[in-house]
Tab-separated table of C-alpha atoms and ligand atoms in Angstrom:
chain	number	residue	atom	x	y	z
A	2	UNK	CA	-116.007	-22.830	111.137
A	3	UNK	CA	-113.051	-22.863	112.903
A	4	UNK	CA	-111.040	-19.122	113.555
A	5	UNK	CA	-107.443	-20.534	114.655
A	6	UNK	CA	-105.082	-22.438	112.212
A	7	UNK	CA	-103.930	-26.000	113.053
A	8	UNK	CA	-101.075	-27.161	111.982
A	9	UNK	CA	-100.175	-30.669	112.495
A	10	UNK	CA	-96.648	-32.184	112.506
A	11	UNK	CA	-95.346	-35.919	111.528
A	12	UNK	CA	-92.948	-38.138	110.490
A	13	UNK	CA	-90.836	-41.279	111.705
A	14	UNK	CA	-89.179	-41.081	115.179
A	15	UNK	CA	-86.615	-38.782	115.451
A	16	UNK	CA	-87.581	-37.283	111.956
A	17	UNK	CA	-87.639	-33.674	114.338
A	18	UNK	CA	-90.876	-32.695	114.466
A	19	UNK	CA	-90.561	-31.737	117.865
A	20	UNK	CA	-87.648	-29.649	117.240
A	21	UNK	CA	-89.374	-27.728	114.846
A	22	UNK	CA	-92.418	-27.730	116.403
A	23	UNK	CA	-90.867	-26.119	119.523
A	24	UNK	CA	-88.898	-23.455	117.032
A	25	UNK	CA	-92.440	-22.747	115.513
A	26	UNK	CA	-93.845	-21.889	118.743
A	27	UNK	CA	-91.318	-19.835	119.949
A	28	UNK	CA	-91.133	-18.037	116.357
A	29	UNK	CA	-94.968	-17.658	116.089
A	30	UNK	CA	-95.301	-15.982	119.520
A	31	UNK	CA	-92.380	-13.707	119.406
A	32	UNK	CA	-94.403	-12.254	116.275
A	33	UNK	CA	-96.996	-11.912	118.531
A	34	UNK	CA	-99.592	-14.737	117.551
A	35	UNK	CA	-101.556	-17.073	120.253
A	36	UNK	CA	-100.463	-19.743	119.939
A	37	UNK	CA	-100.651	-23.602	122.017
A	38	UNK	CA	-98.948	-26.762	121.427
A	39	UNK	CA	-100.200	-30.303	121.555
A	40	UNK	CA	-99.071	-33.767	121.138
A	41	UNK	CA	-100.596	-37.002	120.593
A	42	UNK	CA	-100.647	-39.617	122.166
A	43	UNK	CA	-100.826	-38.261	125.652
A	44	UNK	CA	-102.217	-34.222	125.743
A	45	UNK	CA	-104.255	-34.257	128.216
A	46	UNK	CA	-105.018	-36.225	131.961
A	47	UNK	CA	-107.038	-39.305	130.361
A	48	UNK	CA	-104.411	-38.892	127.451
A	49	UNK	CA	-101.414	-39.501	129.386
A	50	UNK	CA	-102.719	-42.671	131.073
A	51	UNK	CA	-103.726	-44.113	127.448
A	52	UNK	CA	-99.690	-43.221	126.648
A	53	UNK	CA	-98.505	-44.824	129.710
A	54	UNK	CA	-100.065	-48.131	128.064
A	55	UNK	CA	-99.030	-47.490	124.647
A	56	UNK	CA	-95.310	-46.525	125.116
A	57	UNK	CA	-94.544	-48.643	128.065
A	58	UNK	CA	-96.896	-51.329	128.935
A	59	UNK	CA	-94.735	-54.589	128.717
A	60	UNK	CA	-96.946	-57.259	127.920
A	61	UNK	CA	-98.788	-57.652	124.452
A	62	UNK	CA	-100.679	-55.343	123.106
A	63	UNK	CA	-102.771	-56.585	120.401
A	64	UNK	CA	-102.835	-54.585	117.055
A	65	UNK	CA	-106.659	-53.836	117.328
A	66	UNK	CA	-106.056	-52.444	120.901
A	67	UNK	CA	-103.275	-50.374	120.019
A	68	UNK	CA	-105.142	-48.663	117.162
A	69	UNK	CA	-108.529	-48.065	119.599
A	70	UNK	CA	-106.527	-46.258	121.999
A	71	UNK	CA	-104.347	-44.282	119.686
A	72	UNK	CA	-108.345	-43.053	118.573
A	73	UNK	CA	-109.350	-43.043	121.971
A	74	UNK	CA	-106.893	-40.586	122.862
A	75	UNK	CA	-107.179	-38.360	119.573
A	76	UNK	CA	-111.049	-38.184	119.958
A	77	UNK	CA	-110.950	-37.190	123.893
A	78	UNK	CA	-108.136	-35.053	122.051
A	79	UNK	CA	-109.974	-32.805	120.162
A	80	UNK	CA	-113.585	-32.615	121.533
A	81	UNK	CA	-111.885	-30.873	125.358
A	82	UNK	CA	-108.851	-29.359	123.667
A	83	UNK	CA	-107.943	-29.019	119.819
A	84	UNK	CA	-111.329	-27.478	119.142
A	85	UNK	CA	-112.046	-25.007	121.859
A	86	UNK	CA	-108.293	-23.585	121.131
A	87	UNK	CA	-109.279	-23.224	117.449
A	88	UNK	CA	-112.736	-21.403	118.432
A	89	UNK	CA	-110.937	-19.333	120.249
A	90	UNK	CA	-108.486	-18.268	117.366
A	91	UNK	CA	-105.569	-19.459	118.800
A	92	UNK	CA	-103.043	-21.504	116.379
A	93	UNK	CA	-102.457	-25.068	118.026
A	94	UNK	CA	-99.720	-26.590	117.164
A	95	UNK	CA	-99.899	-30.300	117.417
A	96	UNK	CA	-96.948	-33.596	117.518
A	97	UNK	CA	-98.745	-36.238	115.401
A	98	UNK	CA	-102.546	-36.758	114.599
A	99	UNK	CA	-104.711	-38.680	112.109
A	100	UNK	CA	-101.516	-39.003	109.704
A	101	UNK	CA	-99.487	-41.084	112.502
A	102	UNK	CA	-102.523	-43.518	112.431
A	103	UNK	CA	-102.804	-44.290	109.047
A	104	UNK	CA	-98.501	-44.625	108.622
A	105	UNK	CA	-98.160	-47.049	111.835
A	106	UNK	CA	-101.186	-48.581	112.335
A	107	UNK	CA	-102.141	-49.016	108.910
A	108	UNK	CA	-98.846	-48.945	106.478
A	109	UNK	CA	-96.533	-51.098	109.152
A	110	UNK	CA	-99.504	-52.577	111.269
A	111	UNK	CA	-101.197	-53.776	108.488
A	112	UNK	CA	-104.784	-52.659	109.293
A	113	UNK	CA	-107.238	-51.499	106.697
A	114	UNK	CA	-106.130	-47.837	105.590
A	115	UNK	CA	-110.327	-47.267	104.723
A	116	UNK	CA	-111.504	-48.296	108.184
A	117	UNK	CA	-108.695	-45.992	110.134
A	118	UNK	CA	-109.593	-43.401	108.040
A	119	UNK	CA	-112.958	-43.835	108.892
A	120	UNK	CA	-112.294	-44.406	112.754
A	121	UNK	CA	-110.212	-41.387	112.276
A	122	UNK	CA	-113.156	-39.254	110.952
A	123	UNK	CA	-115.648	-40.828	113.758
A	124	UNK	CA	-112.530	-39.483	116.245
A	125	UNK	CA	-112.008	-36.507	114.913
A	126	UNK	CA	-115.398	-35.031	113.746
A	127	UNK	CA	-114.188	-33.590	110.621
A	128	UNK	CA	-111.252	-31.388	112.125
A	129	UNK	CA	-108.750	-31.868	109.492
A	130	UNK	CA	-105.457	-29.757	110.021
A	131	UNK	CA	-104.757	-26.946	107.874
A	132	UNK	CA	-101.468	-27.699	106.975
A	133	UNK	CA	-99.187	-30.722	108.073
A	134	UNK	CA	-95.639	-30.827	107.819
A	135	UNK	CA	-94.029	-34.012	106.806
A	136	UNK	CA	-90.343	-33.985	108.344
A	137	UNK	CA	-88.941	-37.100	105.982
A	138	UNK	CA	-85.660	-38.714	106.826
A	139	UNK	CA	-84.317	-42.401	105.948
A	140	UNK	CA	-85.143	-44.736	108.892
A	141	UNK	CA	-81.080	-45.188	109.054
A	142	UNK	CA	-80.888	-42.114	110.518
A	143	UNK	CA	-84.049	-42.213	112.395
A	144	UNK	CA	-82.403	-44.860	114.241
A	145	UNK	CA	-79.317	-43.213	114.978
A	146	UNK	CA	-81.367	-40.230	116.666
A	147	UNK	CA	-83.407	-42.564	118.894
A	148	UNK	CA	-80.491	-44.116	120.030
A	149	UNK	CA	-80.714	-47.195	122.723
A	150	UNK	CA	-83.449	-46.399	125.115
A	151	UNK	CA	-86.560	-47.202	122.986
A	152	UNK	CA	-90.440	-47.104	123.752
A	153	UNK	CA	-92.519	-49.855	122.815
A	154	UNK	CA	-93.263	-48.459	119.347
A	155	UNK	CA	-90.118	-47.527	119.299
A	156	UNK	CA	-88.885	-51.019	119.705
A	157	UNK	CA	-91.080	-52.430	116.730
A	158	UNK	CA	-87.588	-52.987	114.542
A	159	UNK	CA	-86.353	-51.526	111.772
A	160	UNK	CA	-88.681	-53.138	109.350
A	161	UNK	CA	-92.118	-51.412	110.958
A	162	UNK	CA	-90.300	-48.305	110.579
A	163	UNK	CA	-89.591	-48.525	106.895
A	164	UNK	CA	-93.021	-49.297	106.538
A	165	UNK	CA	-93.859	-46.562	108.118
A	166	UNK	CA	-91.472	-44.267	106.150
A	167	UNK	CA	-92.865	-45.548	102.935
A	168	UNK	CA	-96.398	-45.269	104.227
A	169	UNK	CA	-96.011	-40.900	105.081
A	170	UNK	CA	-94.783	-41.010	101.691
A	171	UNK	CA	-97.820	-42.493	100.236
A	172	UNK	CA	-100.335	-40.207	102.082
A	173	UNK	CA	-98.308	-36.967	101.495
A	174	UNK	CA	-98.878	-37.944	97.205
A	175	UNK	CA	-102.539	-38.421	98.091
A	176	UNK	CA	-102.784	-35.423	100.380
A	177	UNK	CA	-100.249	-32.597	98.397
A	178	UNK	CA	-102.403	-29.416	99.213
A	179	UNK	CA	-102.761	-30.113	102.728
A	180	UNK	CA	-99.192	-32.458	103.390
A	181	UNK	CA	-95.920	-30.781	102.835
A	182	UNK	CA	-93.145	-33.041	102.878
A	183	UNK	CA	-89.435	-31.381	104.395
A	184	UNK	CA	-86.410	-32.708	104.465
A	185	UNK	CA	-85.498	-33.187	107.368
A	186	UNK	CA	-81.687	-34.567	106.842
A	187	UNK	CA	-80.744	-30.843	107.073
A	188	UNK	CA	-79.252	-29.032	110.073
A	189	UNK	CA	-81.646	-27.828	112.259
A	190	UNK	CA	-81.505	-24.209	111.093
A	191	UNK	CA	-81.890	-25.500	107.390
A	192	UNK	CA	-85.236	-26.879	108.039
A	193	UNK	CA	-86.710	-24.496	110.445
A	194	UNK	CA	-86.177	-22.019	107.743
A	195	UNK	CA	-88.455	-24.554	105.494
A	196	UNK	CA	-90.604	-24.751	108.080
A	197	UNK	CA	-91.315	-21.083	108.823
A	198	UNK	CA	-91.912	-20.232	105.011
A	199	UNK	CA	-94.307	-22.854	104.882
A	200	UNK	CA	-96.487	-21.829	107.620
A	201	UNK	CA	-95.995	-17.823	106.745
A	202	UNK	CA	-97.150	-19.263	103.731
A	203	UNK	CA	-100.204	-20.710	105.636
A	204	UNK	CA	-101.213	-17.606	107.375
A	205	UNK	CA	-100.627	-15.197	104.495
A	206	UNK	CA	-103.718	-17.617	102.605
A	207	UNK	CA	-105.620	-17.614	105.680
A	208	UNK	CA	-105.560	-13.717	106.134
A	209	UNK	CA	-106.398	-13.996	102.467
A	210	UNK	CA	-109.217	-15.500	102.498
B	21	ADP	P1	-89.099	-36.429	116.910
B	21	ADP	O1	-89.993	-35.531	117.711
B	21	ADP	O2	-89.474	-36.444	115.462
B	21	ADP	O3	-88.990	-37.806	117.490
B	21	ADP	P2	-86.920	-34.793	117.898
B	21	ADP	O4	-87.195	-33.406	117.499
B	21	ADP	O5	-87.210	-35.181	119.328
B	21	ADP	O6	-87.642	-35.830	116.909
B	21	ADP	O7	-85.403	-35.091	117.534
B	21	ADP	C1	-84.793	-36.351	117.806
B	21	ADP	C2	-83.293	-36.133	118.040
B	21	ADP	O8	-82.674	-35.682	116.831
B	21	ADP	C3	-82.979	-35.061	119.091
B	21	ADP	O9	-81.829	-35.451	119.791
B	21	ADP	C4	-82.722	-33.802	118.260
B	21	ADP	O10	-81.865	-32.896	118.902
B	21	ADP	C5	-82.084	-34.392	117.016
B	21	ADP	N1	-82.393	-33.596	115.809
B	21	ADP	C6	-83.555	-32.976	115.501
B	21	ADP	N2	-83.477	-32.365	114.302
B	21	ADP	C7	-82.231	-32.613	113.821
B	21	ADP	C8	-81.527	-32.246	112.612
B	21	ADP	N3	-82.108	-31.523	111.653
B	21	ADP	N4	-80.270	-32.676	112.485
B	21	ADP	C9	-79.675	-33.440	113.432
B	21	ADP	N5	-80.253	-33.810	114.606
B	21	ADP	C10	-81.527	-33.409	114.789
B	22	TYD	P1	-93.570	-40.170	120.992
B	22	TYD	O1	-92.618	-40.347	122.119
B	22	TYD	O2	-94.517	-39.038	121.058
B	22	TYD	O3	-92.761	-40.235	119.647
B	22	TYD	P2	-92.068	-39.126	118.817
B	22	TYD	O4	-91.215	-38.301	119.727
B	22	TYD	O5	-91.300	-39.901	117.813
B	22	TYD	O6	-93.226	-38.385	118.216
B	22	TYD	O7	-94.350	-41.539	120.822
B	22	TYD	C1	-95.450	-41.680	120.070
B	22	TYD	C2	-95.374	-43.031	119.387
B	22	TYD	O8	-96.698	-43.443	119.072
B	22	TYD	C3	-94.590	-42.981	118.089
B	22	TYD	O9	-93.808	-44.151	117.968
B	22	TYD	C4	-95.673	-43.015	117.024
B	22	TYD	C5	-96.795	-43.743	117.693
B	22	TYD	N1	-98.158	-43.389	117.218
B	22	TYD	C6	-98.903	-44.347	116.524
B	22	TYD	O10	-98.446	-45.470	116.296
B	22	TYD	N2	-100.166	-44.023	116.114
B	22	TYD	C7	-100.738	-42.810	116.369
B	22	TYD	O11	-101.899	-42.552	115.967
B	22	TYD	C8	-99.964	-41.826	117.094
B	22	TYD	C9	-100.540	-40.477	117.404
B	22	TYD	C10	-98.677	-42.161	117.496
């Protein structure tokens, strides 16, 4: 049993997650809670060299190497840093996890959604987030936010994004207690105040319980 609460957030690039996930943290530790972020890829020293490969190595990268080092990273991840912040009650806040796997690698990659998921459970030793926050916004406008300098995912076209839109879509209807999908076409303000009544929400069940 786990004492902290982790909350995981996701969505296409540029959706803001980190926006809000940055307003969370400053939110959550003006009212005095312990909190850490995270992201994924790329946390931690082992982490960052796996996102160096991912983001810009610029030869191929073939589809079953990309998803073993997305895991690679997650399960390295949470063994020497999700899980000791939990145990320790803190609330870790963390940019992308299991979700991101099973939208990009399985949904636009085209690999089989059971065997991520069950790569993702090998990874992740059961540590399922408390709540995730699904920040959805057309891939139009996902675009538009990125802009011109783009990462290697980044650069997969507009296509693999779609496919990646549709594909949060799909595992937020299969996972509606735990995934909550935002909009996130709103001004910033708009859906940071989505965002905060979701996880007040969060807490008020944990105390709760
Ligand atoms: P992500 O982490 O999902 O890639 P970011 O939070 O980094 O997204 O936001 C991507 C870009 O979009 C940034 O320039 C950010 O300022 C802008 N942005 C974030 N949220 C909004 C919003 N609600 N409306 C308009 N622009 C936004
Ligand atoms: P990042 O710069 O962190 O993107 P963003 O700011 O949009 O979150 O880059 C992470 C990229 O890696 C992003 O394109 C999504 C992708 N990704 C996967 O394909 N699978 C995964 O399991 C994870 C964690 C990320």
């Amino acid at each position: 049993m786990t004492k902290g609460y982790f909350i995981t957030f996701e969505g296409i690039d540029g959706s803001g997650k980190t926006t809000q996930l940055e307003l969370a943290e400053k939110f959550l530790k003006e009212k005095g809670y312990d909190v850490v972020t995270t992201r994924e890829p790329g946390a931690l020293e082992i982490g960052e060299k796996i996102r160096n490969i991912l983001l810009n190595y610029n030869g191929v990268v073939s589809d079953k190497c990309e998803m073993f080092l997305f895991l690679a990273d997650r399960a390295q991840h949470v063994e020497t840093f999700i899980k000791p912040a939990l145990e320790s009650g803190k609330i870790v806040l963390c940019d992308r996890y299991t979700d991101s796997t099973i939208a990009y690698q399985g949904y636009a990659r085209g690999q089989d959604i059971e065997l991520l998921m069950k790569l993702n459970n090998i990874a992740i030793r059961g540590l399922l987030p408390d709540l995730t926050l699904l920040y959805d916004i057309p891939t139009e406008i996902s675009q538009q936010r990125i802009g011109k300098e783009k990462d290697r995912m980044e650069s997969s076209g507009i296509i693999f994004h779609e496919k990646v839109h549709q594909g949060y879509l799909t595992i937020q209807k299969e996972n509606p207690a735990r995934i909550k999908k935002i909009d996130g076409t709103k001004s910033i303000d708009e859906v940071f105040e989505e965002t905060k009544k979701i996880i007040l929400q969060l807490i008020q069940e944990k105390r709760g319980v």
